[in-house]
Coordinates of C-alpha atoms and ligand atoms in Angstrom, one line a residue:
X14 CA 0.0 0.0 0.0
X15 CA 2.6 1.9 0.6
X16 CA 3.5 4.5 -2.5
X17 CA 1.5 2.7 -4.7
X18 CA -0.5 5.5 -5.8
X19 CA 0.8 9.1 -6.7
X20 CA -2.1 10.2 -5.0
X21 CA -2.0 8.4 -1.4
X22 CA -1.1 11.4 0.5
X23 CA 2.0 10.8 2.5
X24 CA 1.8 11.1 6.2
X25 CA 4.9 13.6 7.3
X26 CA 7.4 12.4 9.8
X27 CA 6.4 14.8 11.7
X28 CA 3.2 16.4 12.5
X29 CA 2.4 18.9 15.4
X30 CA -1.3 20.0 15.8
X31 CA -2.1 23.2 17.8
X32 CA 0.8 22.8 20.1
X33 CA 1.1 25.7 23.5
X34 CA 3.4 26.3 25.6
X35 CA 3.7 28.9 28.6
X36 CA 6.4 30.4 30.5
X37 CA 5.8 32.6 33.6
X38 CA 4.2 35.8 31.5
X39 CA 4.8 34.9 27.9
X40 CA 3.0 32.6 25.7
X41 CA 5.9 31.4 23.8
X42 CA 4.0 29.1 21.4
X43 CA 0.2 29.2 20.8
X44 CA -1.3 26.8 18.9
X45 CA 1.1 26.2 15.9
X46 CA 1.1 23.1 13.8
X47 CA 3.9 22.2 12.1
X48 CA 4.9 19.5 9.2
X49 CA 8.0 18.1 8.6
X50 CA 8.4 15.7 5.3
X51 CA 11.3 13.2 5.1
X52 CA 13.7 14.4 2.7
X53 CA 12.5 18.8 3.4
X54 CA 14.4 21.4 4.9
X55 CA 12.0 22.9 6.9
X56 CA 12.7 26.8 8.0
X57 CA 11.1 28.2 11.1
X58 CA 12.0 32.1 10.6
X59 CA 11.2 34.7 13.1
X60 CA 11.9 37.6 15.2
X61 CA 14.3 37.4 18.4
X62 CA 11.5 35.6 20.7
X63 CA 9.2 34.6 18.1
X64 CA 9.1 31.0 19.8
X65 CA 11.4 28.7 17.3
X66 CA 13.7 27.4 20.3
X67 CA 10.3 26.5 21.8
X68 CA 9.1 24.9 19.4
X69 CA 12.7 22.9 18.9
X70 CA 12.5 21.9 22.5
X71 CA 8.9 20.4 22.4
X72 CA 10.2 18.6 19.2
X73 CA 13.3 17.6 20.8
X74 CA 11.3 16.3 23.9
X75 CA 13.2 19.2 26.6
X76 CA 9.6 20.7 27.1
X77 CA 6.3 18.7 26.9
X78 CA 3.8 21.4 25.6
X79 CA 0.6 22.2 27.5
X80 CA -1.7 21.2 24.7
X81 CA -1.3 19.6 21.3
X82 CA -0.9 16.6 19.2
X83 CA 2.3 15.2 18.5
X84 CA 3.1 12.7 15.6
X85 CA 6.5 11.1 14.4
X86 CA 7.0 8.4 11.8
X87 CA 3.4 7.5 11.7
X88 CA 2.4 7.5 15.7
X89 CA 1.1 9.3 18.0
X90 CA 3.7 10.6 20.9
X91 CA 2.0 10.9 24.1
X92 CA 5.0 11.5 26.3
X93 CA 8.6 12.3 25.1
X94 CA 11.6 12.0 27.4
X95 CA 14.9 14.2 25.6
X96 CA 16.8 10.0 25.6
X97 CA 13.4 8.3 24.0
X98 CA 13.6 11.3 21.4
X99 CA 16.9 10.7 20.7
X100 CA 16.3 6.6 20.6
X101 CA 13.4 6.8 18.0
X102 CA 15.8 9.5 16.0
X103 CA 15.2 13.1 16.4
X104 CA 18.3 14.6 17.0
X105 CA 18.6 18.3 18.5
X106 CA 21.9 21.3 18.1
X107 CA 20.5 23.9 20.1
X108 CA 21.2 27.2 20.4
X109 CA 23.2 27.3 23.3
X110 CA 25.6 24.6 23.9
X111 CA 25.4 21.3 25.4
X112 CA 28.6 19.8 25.8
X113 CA 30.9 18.7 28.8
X114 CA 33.4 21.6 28.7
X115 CA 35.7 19.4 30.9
X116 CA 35.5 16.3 28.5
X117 CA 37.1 15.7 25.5
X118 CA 35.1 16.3 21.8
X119 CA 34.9 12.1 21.4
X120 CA 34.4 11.7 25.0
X121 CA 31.2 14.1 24.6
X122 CA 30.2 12.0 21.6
X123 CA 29.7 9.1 23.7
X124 CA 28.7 10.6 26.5
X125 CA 25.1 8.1 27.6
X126 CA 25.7 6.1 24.4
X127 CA 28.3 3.9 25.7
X128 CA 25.7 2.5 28.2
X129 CA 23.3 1.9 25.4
X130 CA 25.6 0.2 22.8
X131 CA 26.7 -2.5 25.4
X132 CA 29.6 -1.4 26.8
X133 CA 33.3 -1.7 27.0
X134 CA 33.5 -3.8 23.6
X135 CA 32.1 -1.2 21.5
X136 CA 33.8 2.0 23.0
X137 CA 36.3 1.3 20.5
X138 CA 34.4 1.0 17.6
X139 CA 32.5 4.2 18.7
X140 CA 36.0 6.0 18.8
X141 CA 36.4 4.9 15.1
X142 CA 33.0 5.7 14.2
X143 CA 33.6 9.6 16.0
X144 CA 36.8 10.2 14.3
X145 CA 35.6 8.9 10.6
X146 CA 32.2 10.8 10.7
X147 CA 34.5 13.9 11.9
X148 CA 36.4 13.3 9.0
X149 CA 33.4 12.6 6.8
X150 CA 32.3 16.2 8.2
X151 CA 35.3 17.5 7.0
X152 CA 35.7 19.3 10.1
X153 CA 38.8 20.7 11.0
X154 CA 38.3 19.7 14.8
X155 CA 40.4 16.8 16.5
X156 CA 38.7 14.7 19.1
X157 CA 40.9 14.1 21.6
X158 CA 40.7 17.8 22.1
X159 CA 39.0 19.3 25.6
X160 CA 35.7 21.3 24.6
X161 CA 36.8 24.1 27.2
X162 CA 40.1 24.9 24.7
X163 CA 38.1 24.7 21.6
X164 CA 36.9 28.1 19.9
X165 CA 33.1 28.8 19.6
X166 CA 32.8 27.6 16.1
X167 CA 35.1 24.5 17.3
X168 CA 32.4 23.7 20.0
X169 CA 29.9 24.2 17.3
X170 CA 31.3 21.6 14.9
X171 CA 31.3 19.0 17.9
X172 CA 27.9 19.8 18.5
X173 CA 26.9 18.9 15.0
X174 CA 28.9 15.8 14.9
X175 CA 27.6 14.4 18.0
X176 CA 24.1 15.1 16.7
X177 CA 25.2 13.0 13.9
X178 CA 26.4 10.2 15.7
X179 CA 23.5 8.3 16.0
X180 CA 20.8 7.5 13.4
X181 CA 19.0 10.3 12.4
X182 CA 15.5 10.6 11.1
X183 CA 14.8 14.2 11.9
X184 CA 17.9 16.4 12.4
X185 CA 17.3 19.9 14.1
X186 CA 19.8 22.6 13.8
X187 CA 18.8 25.9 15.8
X188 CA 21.3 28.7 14.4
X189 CA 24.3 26.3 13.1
X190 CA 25.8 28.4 11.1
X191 CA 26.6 32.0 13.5
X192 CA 29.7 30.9 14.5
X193 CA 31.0 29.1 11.5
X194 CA 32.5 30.8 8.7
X195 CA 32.0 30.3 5.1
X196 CA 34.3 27.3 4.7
X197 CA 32.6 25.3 7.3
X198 CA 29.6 26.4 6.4
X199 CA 29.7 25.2 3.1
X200 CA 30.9 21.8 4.4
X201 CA 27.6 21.9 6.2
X202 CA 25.8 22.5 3.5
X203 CA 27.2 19.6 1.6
X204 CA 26.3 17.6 4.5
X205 CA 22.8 18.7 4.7
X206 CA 22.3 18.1 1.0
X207 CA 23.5 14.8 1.7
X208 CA 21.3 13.9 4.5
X209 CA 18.4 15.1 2.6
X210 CA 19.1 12.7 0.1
X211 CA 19.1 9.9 2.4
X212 CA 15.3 11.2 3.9
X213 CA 16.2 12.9 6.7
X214 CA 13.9 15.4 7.5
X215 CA 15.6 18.4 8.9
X216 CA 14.1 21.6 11.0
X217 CA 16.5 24.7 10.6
X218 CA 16.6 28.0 12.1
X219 CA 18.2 30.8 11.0
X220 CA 18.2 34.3 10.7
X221 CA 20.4 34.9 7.4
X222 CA 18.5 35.2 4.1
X223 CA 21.0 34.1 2.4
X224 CA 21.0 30.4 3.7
X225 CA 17.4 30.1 3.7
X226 CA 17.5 30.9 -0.3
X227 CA 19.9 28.5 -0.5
X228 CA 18.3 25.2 2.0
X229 CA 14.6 26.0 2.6
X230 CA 12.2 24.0 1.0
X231 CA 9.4 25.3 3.2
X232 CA 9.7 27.7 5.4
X233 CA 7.1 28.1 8.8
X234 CA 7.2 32.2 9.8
X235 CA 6.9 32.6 13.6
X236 CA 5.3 35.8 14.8
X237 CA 4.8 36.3 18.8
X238 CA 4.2 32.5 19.4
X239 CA 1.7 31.9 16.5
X240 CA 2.2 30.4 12.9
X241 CA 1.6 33.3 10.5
X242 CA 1.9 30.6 7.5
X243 CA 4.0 28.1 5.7
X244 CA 5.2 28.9 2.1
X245 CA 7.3 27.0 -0.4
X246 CA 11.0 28.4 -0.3
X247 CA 10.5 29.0 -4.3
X248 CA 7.8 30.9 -4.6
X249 CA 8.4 34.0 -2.1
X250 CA 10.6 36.4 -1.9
X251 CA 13.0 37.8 1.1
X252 CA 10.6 41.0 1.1
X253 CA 7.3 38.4 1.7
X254 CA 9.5 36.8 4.8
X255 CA 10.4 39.5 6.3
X256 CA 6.9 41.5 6.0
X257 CA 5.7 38.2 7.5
X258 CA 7.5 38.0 10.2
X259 CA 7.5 41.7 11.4
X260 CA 4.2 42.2 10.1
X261 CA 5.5 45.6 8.1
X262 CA 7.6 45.9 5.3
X263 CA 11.4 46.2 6.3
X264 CA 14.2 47.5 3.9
X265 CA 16.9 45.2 4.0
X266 CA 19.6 47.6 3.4
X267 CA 22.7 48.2 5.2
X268 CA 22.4 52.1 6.2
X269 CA 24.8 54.6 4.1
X270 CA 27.4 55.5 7.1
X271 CA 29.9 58.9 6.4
X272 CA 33.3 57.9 7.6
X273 CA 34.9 61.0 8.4
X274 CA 38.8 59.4 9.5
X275 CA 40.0 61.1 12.0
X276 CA 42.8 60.4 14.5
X277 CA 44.3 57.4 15.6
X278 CA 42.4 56.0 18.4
X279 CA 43.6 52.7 18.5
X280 CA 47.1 51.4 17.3
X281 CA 48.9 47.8 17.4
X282 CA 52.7 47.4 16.8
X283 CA 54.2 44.0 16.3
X284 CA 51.7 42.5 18.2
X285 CA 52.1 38.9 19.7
X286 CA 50.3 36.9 21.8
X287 CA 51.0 33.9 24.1
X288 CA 49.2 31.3 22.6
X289 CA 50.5 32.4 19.0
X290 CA 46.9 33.1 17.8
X291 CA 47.8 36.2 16.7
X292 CA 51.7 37.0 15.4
X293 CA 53.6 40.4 14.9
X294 CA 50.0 42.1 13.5
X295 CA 50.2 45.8 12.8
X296 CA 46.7 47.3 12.6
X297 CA 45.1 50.5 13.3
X298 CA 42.0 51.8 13.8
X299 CA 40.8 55.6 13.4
X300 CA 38.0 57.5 15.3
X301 CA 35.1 58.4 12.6
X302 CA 35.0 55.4 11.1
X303 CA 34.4 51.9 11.0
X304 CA 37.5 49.4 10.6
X305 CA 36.7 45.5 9.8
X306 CA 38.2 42.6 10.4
X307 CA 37.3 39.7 8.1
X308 CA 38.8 36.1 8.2
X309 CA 38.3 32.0 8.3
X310 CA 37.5 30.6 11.8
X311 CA 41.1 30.6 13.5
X312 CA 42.6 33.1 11.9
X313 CA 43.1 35.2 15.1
X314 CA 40.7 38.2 14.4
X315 CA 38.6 37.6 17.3
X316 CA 41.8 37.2 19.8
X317 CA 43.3 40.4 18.4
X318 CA 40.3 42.6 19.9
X319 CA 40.2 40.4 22.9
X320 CA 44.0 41.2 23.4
X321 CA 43.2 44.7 22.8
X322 CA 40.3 44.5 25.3
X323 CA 42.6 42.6 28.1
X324 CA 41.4 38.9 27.9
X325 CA 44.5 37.5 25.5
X326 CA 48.1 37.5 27.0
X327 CA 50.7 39.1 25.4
X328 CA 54.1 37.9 24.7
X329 CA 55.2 41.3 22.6
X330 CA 54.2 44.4 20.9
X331 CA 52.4 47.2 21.7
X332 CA 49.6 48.6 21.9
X333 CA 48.3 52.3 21.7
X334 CA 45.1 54.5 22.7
X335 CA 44.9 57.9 21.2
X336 CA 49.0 57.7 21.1
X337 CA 49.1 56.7 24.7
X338 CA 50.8 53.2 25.3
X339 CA 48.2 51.0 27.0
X340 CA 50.5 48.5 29.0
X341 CA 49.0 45.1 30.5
X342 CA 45.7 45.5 29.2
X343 CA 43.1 44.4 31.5
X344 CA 39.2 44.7 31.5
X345 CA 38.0 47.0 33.9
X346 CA 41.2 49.5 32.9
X347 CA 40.0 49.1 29.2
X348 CA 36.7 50.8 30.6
X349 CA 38.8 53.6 31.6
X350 CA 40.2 54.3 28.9
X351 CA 36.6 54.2 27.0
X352 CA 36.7 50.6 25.4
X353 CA 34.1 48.6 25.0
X354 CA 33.9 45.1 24.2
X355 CA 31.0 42.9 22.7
X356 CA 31.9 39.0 23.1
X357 CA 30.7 36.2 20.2
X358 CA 29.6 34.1 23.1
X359 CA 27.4 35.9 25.3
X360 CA 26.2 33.6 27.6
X361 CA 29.4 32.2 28.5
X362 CA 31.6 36.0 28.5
X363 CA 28.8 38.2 28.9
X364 CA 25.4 38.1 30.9
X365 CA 24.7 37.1 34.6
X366 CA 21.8 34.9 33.4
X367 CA 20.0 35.1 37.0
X368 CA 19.9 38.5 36.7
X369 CA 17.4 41.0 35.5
X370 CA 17.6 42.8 32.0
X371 CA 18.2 45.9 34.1
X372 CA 21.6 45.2 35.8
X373 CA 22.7 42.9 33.3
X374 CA 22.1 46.1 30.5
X375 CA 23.7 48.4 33.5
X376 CA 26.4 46.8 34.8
X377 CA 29.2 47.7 31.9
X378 CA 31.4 44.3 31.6
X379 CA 33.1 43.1 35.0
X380 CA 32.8 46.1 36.2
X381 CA 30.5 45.3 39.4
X382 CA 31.8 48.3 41.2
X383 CA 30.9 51.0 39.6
X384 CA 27.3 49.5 38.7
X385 CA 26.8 48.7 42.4
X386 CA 27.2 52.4 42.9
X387 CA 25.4 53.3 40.1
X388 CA 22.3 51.1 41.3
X389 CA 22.7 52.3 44.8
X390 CA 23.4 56.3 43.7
X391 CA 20.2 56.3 41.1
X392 CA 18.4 53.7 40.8
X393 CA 15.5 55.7 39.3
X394 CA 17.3 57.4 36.7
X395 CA 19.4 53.8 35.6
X396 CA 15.7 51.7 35.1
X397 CA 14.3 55.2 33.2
X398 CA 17.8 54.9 31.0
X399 CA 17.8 50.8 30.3
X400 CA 14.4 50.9 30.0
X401 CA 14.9 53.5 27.1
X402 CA 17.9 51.4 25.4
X403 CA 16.0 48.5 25.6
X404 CA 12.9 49.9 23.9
X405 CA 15.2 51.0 20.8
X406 CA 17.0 47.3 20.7
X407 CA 13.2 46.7 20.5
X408 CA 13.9 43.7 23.4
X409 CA 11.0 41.2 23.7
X410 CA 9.0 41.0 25.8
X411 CA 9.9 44.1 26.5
X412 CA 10.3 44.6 30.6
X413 CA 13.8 45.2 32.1
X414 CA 12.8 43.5 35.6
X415 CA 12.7 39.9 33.6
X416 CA 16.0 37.5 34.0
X417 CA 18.2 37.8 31.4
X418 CA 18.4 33.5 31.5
X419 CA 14.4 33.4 30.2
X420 CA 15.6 35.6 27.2
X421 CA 15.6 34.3 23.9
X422 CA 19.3 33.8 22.2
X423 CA 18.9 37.1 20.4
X424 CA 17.8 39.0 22.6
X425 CA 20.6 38.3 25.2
X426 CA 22.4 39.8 22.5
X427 CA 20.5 42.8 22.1
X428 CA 21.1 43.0 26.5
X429 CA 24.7 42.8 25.7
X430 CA 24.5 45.8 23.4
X431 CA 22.6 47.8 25.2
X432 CA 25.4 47.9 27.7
X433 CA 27.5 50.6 25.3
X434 CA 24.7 53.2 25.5
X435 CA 24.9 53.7 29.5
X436 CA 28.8 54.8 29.2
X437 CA 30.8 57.5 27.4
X438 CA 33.1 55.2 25.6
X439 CA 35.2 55.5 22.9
X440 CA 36.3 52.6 21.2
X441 CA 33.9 49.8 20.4
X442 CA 34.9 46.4 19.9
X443 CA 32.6 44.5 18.3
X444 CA 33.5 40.7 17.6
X445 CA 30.3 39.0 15.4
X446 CA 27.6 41.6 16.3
X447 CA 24.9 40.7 14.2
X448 CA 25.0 36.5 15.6
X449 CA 21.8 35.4 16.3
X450 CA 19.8 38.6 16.0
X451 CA 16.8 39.1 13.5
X452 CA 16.4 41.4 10.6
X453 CA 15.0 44.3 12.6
X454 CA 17.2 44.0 15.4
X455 CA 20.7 44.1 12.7
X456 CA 19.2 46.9 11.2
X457 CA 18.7 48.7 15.1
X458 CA 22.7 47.4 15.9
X459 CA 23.7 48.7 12.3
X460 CA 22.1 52.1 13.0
X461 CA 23.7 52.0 16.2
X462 CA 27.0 51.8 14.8
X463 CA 26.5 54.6 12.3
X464 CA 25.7 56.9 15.4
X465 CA 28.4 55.9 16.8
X466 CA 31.0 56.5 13.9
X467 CA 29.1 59.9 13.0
X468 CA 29.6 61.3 16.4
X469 CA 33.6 60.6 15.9
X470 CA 33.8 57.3 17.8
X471 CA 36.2 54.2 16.8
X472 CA 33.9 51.0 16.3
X473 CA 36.6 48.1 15.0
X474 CA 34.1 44.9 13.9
X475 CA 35.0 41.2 13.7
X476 CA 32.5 39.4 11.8
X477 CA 32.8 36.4 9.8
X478 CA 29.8 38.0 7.5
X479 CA 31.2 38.5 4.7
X480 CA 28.3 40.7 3.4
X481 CA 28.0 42.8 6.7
X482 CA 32.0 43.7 7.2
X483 CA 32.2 45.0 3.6
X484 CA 28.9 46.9 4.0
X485 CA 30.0 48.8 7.0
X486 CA 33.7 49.3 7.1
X487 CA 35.5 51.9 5.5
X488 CA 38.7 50.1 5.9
X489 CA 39.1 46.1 6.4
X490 CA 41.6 44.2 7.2
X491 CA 42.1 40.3 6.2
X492 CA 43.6 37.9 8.6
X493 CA 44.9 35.0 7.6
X494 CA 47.0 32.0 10.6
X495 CA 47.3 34.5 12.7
X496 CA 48.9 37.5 10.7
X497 CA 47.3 40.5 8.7
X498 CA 47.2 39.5 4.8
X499 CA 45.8 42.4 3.4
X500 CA 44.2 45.6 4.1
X501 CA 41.4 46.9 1.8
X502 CA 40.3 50.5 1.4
X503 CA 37.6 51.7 -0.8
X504 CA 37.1 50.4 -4.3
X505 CA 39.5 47.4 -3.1
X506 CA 37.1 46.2 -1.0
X507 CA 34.9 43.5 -2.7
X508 CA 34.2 40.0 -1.7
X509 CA 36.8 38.3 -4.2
X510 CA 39.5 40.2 -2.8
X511 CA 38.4 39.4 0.6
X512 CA 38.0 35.6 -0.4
X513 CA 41.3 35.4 -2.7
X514 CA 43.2 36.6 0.6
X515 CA 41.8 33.9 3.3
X516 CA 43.8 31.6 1.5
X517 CA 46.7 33.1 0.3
X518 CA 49.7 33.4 2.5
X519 CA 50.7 36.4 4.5
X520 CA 53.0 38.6 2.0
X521 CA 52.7 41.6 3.6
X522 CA 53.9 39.9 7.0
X523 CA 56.2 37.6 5.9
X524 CA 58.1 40.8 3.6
X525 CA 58.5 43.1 6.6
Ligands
ATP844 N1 13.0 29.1 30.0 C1 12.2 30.1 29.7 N2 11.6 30.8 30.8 C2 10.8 31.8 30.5 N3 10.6 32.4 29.3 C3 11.1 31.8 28.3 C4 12.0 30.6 28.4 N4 12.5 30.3 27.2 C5 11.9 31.2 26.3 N5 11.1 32.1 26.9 C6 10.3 33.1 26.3 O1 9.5 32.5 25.3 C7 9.5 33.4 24.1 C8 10.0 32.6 22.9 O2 11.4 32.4 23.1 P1 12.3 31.6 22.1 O3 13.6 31.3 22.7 O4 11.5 30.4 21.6 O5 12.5 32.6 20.9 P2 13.3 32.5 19.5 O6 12.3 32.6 18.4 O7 14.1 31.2 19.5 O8 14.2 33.8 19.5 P3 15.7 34.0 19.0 O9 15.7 34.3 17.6 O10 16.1 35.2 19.8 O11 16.5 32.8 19.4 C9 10.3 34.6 24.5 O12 9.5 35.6 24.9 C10 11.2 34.1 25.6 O13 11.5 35.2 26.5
MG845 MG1 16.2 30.9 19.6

């Protein structure tokens, strides 16, 4: 019976009927069906708290919802236990990270699979199995390494390859791609065209355009918990998504910024730093415009703002703020000197999850002291302030007094950012800004920028967006193992010559 008529309709591998689910306050999903065929990509698109990690989580068994249907491979799911959605093959890469820092990548892999596969006999096999589907990944990521030395994209890869290891029917990837750059993106790519072939059904979130032209074959639009509608990937356009989602119509372009150069506010000399992530890099950055930093996971960009910032050790070279040398960087003296720093990883770097929006929006990076007295001095005029940044980030829901830990992923992000506005700094350091943030929110960080740039700050972006750093920089720099390959100013600076540089070796270093 089965398939022997065009017209039998197939049942999906997955069918949710009007599935809810509350938190304290917010409905985060109301009554949203959702189909999933064997062999689709399957988009959920949305604003920052739209309710796709929800709806992940009730798929991936970490929250039963309070009302719905639930059906995978053809029966009905009553009761759904994170291991028994796992065993019967729905396998979940959240948005925040799951694995053992203290462990090492294969050891995370088997983590509660040994048990299951009978024991000693087969960890050896298993080891095999890790290191050949690593390999099949083409991930450049070795498994005996610990997941607490590994970079963010690193951890991100070992996500997806443990997701991997077991068999997969429905493979959920929330985000996958905001910390990967476009190497091993496109080896994920590959991948998912591969699984896809083999029927697995896949559920993928993102906020990029660009990927969901490229993967969707439906796409579900998310608006404030409910399904707006589900539309074939091929017959809308980005302008239909996004006026979907937000409910208005959005321009999608990056904002025309005048860079005025001015003076030098930041300058490196010969830097070099301990672990040899970043090697004799000359780089500067002017007030009144924006400088970018563009490069291949690895390639040291993010640890030469960190270093800047204080949080890489240097072995040599210097480093100068408005021609003053800055010796033994450190965080809180960064602060004093008017440099702010915005983290990739912003649970892990940057937000006191138990906390409210308020202080976590308030108190300026590790420096507790002077948002204690803040707090204590005016505590009226601090919630009138956040309130007022948080209402431009456009923060949902939008009250200050909630924890920052019930946030959606984006919108700890937009906390993060709204941390610059309650200082007079001078310098901002922005390493990935736009990860994991919606259309409407990029366009708010973007604007953001330009205000900053046009009233004479220094903003210095690290993004491994290739379309965002050439949109907003006036100058960019290429990194390439560690070293500067190639600046770019004006005309220069197109996409080929960024791309021809990642992988050619470092000239300009290697000549001086
Ligand atoms: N554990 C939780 N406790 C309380 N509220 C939560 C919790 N998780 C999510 N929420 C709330 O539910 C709503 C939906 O959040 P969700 O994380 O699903 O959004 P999202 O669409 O994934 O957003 P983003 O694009 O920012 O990741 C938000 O209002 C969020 O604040
Ligand atoms: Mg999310």
């Amino acid at each position: 019976m089965e398939g022997s008529t065009d017209s039998t309709p197939v049942e999906p591998l997955l069918a949710l009927r009007g599935i809810s689910k509350r938190f304290t306050g917010v409905q985060a999903l109301a009554k949203v069906d959702l189909d999933v065929r064997a062999g689709e990509l399957h988009v959920l698109f949305g604003e920052n708290g739209a309710g796709k990690s929800t709806l992940i989580n009730v798929v991936a068994g970490t929250y039963w919802p309070d009302e719905g249907t639930f059906r995978f491979g053809g029966e009905d799911i009553h009761h759904l236990p994170p291991q028994r959605a796992r065993a019967i093959g729905i396998s979940p890469v959240f948005q925040e990270f799951s694995l053992v820092p203290s462990l090492t990548v294969e050891e995370n892999l088997f983590l509660g699979r040994e048990a299951a596969s009978g024991g000693i006999l087969r960890v050896g096999e298993m080891r095999k199995r890790a290191r050949a589907l690593i390999d099949e990944l083409g991930f450049d990521l070795d498994p005996g390494s610990r997941v607490d030395d590994l970079s963010r994209a690193h951890q991100q890869m070992a996500e997806i390859a443990k997701a991997l290891l077991g068999r997969v029917r429905l493979l959920i990837l929330d985000e996958p791609t905001a910390s990967l750059t476009e190497r091993e993106t496109g080896r994920l790519f590959e991948l998912i065209e591969r699984l896809k072939r083999q029927n697995v059904g896949l559920i993928y979130v993102s906020h990029r355009m660009r990927e969901i032209r490229a993967l969707a074959d439906r796409v579900s639009v998310l608006r404030d918990g409910r399904l707006i509608k589900t539309l074939d990937a091929a017959a809308c356009t980005d302008g239909d998504l996004v006026e979907l989602m937000t409910g208005r119509k959005i321009d999608l372009l990056y904002p025309v910024i005048t860079h005025k150069p001015d003076r030098i506010a930041v300058d490196v000399e010969n830097l070099t730093l301990v672990d040899g992530s970043v090697r004799e890099v000359n780089f500067y950055a002017q007030s009144g415009e924006i400088t970018g930093i563009a490069g291949l996971v690895g390639c040291g960009k993010s640890e030469l703002i960190r270093a800047i910032y204080g949080l890489e050790p240097i072995a040599a070279g210097l480093i100068r703020i408005d021609g003053v040398p800055y010796e033994h960087p450190a965080p809180r003296q960064s602060l004093k000197h008017g440099i702010a720093y915005f983290p990739a990883n912003r649970v892990a770097e940057g937000l006191a999850l138990s906390r409210p929006v308020r202080e976590n929006a308030s108190m300026t990076a590790l420096d507790l002291d002077s948002f204690a007295q803040f707090g204590v001095l005016r505590p009226g005029a601090e919630r009138a302030a956040i309130a007022l940044i948080m209402d431009q980030l456009k923060l949902k829901p939008p009250n200050i007094e909630r924890i920052a830990g019930a946030l959606s992923g984006g919108n700890r992000q937009k906390v993060m950012l709204g941390r610059a506005l309650t200082r007079e700094l001078t310098v901002f350091l922005f390493d990935e800004p736009s990860v994991g943030i919606d259309v409407g929110a990029k366009l708010e960080v973007y604007q953001f920028m330009k205000r900053l740039v046009e009233a004479d700050a220094a903003v210095i972006v690290v993004s491994s967006e290739l379309p965002e750093v050439l949109a907003l920089s006036n100058r960019l720099y290429v990194m390439h193992h560690g070293r500067i390959a190639t600046e770019l100013k004006g005309e220069a600076r197109t996409e080929q010559n960024v791309l021809a540089s990642f992988f050619k070796e470092h000239l300009t270093a290697e000549v001086a």
